[in-house]
mmCIF file of C-alpha atoms in Angstrom:
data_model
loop_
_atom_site.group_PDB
_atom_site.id
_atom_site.type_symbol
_atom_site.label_atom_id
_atom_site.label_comp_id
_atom_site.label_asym_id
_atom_site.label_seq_id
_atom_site.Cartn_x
_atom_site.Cartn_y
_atom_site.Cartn_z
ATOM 1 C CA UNK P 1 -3.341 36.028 43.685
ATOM 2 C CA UNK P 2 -4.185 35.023 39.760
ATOM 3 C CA UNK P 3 -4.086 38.339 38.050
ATOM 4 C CA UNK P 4 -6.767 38.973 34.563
ATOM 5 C CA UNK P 5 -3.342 37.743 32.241
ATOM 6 C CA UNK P 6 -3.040 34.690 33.928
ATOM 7 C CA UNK P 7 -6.627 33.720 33.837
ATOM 8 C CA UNK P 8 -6.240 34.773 30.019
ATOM 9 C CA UNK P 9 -3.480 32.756 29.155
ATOM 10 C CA UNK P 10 -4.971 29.473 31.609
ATOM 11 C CA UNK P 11 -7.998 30.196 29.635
ATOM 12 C CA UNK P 12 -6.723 29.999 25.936
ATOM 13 C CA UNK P 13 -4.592 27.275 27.186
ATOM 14 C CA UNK P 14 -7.802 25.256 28.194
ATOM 15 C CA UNK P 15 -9.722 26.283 24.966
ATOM 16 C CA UNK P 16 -6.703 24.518 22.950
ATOM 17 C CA UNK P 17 -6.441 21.631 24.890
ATOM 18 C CA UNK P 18 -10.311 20.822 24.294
ATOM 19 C CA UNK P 19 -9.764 21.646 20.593
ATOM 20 C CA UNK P 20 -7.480 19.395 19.978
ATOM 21 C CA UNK P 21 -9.286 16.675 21.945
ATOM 22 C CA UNK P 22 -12.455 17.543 19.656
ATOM 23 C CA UNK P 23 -10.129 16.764 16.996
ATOM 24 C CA UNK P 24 -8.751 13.845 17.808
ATOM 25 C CA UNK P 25 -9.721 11.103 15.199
ATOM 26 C CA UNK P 26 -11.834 8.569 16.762
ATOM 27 C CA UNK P 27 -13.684 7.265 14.133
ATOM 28 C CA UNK P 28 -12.352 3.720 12.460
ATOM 29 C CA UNK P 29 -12.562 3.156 8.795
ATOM 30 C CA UNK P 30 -11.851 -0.059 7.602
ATOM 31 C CA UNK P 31 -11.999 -1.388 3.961
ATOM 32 C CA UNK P 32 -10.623 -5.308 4.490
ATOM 33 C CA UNK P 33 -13.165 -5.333 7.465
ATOM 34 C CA UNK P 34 -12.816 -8.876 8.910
ATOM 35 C CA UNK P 35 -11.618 -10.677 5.566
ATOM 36 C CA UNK P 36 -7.977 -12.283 5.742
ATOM 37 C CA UNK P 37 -5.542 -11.429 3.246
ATOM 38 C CA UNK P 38 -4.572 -15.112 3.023
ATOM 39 C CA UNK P 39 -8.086 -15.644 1.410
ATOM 40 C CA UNK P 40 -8.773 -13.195 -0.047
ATOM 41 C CA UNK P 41 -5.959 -13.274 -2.792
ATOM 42 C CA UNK P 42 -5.967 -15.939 -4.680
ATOM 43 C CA UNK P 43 -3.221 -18.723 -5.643
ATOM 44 C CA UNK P 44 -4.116 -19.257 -8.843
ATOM 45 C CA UNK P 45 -5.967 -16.738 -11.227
ATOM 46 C CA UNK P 46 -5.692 -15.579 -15.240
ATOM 47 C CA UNK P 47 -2.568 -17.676 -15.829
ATOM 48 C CA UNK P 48 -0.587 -16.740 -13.144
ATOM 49 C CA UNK P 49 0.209 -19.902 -10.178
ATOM 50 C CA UNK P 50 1.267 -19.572 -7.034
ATOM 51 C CA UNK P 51 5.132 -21.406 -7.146
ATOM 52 C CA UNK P 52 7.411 -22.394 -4.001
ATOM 53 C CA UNK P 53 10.236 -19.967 -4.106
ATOM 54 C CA UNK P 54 12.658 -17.926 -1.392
ATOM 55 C CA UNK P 55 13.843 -14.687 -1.091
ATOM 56 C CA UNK P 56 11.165 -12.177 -0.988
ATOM 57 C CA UNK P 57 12.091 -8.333 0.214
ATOM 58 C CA UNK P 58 9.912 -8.077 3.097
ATOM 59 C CA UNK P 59 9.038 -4.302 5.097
ATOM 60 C CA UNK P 60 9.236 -6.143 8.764
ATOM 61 C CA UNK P 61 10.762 -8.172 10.680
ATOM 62 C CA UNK P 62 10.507 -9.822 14.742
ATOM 63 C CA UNK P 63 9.985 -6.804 17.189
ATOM 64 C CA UNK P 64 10.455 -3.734 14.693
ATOM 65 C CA UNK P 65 7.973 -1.403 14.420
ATOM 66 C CA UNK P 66 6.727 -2.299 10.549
ATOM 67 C CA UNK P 67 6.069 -6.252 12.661
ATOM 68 C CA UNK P 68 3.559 -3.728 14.951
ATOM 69 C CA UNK P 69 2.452 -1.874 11.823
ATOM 70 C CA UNK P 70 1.192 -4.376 9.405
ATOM 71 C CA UNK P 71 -1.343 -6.615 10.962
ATOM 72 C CA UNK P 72 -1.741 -8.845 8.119
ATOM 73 C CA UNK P 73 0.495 -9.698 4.990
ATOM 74 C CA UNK P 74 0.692 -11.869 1.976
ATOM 75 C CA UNK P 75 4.499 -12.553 0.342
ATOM 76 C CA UNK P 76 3.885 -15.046 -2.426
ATOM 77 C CA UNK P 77 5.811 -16.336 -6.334
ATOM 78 C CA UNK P 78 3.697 -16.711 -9.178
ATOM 79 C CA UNK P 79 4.560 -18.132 -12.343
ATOM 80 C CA UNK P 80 2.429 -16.865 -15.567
ATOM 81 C CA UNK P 81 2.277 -17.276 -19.217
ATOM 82 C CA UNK P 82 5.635 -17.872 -20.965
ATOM 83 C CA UNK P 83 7.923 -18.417 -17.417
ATOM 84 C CA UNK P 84 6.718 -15.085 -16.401
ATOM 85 C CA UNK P 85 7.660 -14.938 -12.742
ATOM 86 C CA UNK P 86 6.313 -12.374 -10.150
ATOM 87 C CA UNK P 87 7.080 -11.898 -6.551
ATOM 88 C CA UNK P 88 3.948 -10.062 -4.763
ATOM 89 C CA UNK P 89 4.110 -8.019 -1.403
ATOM 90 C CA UNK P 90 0.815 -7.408 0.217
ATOM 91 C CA UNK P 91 0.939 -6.150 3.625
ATOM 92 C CA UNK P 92 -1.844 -4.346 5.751
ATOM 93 C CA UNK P 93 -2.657 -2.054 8.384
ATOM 94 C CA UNK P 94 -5.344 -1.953 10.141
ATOM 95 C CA UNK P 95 -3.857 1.552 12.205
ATOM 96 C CA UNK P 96 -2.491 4.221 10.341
ATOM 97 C CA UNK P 97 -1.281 7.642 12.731
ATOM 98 C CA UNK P 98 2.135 9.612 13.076
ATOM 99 C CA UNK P 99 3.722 6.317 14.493
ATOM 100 C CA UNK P 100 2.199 3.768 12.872
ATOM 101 C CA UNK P 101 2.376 4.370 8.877
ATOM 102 C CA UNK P 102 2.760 2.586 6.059
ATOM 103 C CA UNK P 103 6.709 1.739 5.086
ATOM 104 C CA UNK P 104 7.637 2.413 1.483
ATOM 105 C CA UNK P 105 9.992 0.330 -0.578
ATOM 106 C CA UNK P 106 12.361 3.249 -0.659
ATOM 107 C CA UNK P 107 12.960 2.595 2.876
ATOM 108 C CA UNK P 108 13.158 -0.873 2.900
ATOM 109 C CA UNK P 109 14.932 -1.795 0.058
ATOM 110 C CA UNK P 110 18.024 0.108 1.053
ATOM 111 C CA UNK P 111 18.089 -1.188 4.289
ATOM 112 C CA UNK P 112 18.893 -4.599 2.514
ATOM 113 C CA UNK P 113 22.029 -3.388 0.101
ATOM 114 C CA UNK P 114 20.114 -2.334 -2.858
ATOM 115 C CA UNK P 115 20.296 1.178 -4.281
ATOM 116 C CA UNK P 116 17.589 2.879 -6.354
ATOM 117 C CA UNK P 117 18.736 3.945 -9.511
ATOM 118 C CA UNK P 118 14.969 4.587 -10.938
ATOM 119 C CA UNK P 119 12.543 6.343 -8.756
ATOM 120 C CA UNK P 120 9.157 7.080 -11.106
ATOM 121 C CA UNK P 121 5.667 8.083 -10.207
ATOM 122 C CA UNK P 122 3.306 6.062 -12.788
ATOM 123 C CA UNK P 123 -0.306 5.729 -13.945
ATOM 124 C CA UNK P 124 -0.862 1.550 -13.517
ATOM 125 C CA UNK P 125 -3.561 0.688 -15.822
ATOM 126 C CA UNK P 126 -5.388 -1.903 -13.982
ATOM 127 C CA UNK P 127 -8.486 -1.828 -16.303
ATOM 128 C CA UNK P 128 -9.816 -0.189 -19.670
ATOM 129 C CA UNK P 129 -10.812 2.700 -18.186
ATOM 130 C CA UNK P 130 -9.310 2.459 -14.239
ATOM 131 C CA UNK P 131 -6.144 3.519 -13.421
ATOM 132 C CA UNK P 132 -4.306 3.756 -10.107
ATOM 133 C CA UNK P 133 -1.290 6.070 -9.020
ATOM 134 C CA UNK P 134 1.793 3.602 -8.024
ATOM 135 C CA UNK P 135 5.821 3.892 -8.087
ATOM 136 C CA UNK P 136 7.840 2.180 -10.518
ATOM 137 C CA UNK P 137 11.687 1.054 -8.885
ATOM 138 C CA UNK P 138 14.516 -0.407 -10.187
ATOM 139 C CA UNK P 139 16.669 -1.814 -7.053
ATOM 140 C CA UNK P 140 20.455 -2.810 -7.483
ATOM 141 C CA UNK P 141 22.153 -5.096 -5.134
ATOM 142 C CA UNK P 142 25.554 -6.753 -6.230
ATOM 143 C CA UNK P 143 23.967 -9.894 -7.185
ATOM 144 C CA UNK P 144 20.203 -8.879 -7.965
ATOM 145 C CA UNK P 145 18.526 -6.213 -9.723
ATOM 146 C CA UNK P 146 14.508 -5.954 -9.119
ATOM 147 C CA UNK P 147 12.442 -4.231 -11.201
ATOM 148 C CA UNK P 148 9.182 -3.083 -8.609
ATOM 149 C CA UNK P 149 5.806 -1.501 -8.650
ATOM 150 C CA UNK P 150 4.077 -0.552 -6.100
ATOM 151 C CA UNK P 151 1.146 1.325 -4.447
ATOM 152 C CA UNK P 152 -0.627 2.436 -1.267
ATOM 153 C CA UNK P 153 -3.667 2.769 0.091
ATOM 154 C CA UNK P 154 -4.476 5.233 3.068
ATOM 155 C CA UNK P 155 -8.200 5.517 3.946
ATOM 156 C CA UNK P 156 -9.708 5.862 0.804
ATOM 157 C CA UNK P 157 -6.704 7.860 -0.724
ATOM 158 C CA UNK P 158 -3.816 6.496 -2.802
ATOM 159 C CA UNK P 159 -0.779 8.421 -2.008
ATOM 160 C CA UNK P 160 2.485 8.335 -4.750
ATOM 161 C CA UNK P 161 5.085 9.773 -2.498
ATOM 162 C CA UNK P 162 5.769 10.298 1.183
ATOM 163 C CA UNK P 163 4.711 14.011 0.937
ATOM 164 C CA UNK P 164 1.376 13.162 -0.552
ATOM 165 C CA UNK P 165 1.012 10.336 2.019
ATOM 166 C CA UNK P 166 1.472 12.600 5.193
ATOM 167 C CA UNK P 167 -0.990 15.011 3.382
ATOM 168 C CA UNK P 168 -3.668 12.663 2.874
ATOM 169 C CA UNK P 169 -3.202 11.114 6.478
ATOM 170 C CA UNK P 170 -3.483 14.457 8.376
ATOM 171 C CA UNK P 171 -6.840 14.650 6.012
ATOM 172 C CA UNK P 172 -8.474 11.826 7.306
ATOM 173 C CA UNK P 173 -7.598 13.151 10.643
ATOM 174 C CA UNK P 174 -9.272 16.536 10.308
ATOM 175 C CA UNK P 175 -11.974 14.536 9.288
ATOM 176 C CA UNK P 176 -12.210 12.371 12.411
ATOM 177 C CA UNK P 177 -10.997 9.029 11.132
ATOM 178 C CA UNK P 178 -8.517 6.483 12.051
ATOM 179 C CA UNK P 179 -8.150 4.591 8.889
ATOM 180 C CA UNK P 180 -6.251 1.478 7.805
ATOM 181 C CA UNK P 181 -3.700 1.059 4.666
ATOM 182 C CA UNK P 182 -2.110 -1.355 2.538
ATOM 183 C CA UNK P 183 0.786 -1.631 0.524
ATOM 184 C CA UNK P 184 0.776 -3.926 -2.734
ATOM 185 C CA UNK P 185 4.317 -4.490 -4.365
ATOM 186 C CA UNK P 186 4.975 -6.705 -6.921
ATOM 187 C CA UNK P 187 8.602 -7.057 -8.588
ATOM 188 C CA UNK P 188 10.394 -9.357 -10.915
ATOM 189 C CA UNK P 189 14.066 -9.430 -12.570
ATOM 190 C CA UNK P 190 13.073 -9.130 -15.963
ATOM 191 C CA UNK P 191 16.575 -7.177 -17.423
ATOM 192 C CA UNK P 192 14.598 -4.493 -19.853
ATOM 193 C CA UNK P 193 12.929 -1.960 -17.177
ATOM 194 C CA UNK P 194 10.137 -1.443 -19.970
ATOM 195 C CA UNK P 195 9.522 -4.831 -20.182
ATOM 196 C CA UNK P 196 9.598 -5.643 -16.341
ATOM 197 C CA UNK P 197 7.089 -2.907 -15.720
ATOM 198 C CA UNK P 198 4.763 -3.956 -18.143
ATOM 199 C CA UNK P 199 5.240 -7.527 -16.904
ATOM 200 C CA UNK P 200 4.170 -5.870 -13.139
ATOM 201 C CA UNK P 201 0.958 -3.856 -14.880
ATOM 202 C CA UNK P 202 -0.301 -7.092 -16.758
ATOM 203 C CA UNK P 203 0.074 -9.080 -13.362
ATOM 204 C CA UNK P 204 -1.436 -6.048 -11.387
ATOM 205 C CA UNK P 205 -4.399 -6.140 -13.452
ATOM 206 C CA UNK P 206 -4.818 -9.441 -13.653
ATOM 207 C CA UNK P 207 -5.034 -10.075 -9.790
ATOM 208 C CA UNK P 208 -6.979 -6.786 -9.166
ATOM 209 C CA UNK P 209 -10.210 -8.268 -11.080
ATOM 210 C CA UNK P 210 -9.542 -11.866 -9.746
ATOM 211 C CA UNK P 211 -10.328 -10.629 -6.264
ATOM 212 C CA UNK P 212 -14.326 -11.074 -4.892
ATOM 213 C CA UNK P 213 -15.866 -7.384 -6.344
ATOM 214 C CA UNK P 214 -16.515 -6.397 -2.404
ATOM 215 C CA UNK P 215 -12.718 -6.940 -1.412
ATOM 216 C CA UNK P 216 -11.101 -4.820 -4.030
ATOM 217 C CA UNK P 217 -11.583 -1.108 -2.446
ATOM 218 C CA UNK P 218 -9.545 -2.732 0.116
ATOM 219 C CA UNK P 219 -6.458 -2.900 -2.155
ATOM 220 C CA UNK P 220 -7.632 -0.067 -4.512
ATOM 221 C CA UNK P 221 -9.751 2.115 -2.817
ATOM 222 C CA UNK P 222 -14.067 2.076 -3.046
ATOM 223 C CA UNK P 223 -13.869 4.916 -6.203
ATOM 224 C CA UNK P 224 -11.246 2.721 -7.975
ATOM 225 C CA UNK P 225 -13.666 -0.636 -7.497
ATOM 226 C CA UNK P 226 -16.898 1.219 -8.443
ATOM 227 C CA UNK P 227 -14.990 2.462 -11.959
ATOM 228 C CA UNK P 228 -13.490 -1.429 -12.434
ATOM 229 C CA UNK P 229 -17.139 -2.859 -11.622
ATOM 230 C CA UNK P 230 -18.984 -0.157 -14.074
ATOM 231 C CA UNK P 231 -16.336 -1.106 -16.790
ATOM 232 C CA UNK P 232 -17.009 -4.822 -16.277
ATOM 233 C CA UNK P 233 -21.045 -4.214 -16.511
ATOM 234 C CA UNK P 234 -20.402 -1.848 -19.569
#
C-alpha cells in the first residue's frame, strides 16, 4: 500500500521533473543565420590581403569534439601595411550547451607545446566609440612565440573568461534559448607584446567594419553593431 509520504515525495518528484522540462531551452537564436563564414569575411579589406601561408593553431581536429562543436570556420594569413602579417581564427557554433561550448585558446594552445606566460583580460577598441571585451596571450613554444587576441561570442553576450562564459550560458538557458557562438582569434609574432597587440587591435578593427553592417552582431554581438553603425552615421 502507498502510504501519504510516499505519495509526497512521488509528488515533489513529479513537480521537479516537469520544472525542469519547462525549463529546458528550446528556443534557437542565431546571429550568422544562413550566411557562410567563407563569404562573409573578406580576403582583402583596408590594406590587409589574404597571403598563402601554413601553420595556423587550430581548436579541432578529425573526430574530436571541438570538429562536432564548430560548424563553420575560417583560418586565413593576411599581409597589411609595412609586412604586417596576421594569422586569423574564426570558428562558429551554431549549438552552444554543457557539452557543446566554445574552446578557448588557453586550452588549445597548450595542447600543442606552448605555455602561456601572459594571460590579460582587455578592452579591444574596434571603433571610436565601440569597444569589445577580448583576451590578450602571449604563447611560448621552443621555436615560436605568438602574440594572440581573442574574443567570444555566446548568444548575444561576450564572455572574457571561462567563469563569465558558463555564467552567461546558463543565462540564456533560464531564458529559454539555445544560442550559437563564435570565437575570433587573431595572432602574429611581432617580438614587443605592446606592439603585437596593437598590431591585433588595428587588424581587429579593420576587419570588424569591412564586414556587410547585417553580419557583424554575428562576430560582435547586435549591441556592439548598433554602437559601430551609430558611430559610422555620426
Amino acid at each position: 500500500m502507498i502510504n501519504r509520504r510516499d505519495l509526497l515525495i512521488g509528488g515533489g518528484c513529479l513537480a521537479a521533473a516537469a520544472g525542469a522540462e519547462a525549463m529546458r531551452p528550446r528556443d534557437r537564436m542565431s546571429l550568422l543565420g544562413t550566411a557562410k563564414l567563407e563569404d562573409a569575411i573578406p580576403r582583402r579589406f583596408g590594406g590587409w590581403q589574404e597571403r598563402e601561408a601554413e601553420g595556423l593553431i587550430t581548436p579541432t581536429s578529425e573526430n574530436s569534439l571541438a570538429a562536432k562543436l564548430y560548424t563553420q570556420s575560417v583560418g586565413r594569413f593576411y599581409a597589411g601595411p609595412n609586412d604586417a602579417v596576421v594569422m586569423m581564427l574564426i570558428a562558429y557554433g551554431d549549438t552552444q550547451s554543457d557539452s557543446l561550448q566554445l574552446h578557448r585558446p588557453e586550452v588549445c594552445y597548450p595542447a600543442f607545446g606552448f605555455n602561456l606566460v601572459r594571460n590579460q583580460a582587455t578592452a579591444l577598441r574596434i571603433g571610436d566609440r565601440t569597444a569589445i571585451p577580448a583576451r590578450n596571450l602571449t604563447a611560448v613554444a621552443p621555436q615560436r612565440t605568438e602574440q594572440i587576441t581573442y574574443w567570444t561570442r555566446i548568444g548575444e553576450y561576450l564572455p572574457v573568461s571561462n567563469g563569465e562564459q558558463r555564467h552567461m550560458k546558463l543565462l540564456t538557458a533560464f531564458q529559454g534559448i539555445i544560442p550559437d557562438g563564435v570565437l575570433v582569434r587573431l595572432s602574429n609574432v611581432v617580438g614587443d607584446p605592446d606592439d603585437a597587440f596593437a598590431l591585433n587591435e588595428r587588424f581587429a578593427a579593420d576587419l570588424v567594419q569591412a564586414i556587410r553592417p547585417r553580419l557583424r552582431p554575428a562576430l560582435i554581438s547586435t549591441e556592439k553593431a548598433r554602437q559601430l553603425q551609430a558611430a559610422a552615421l555620426g
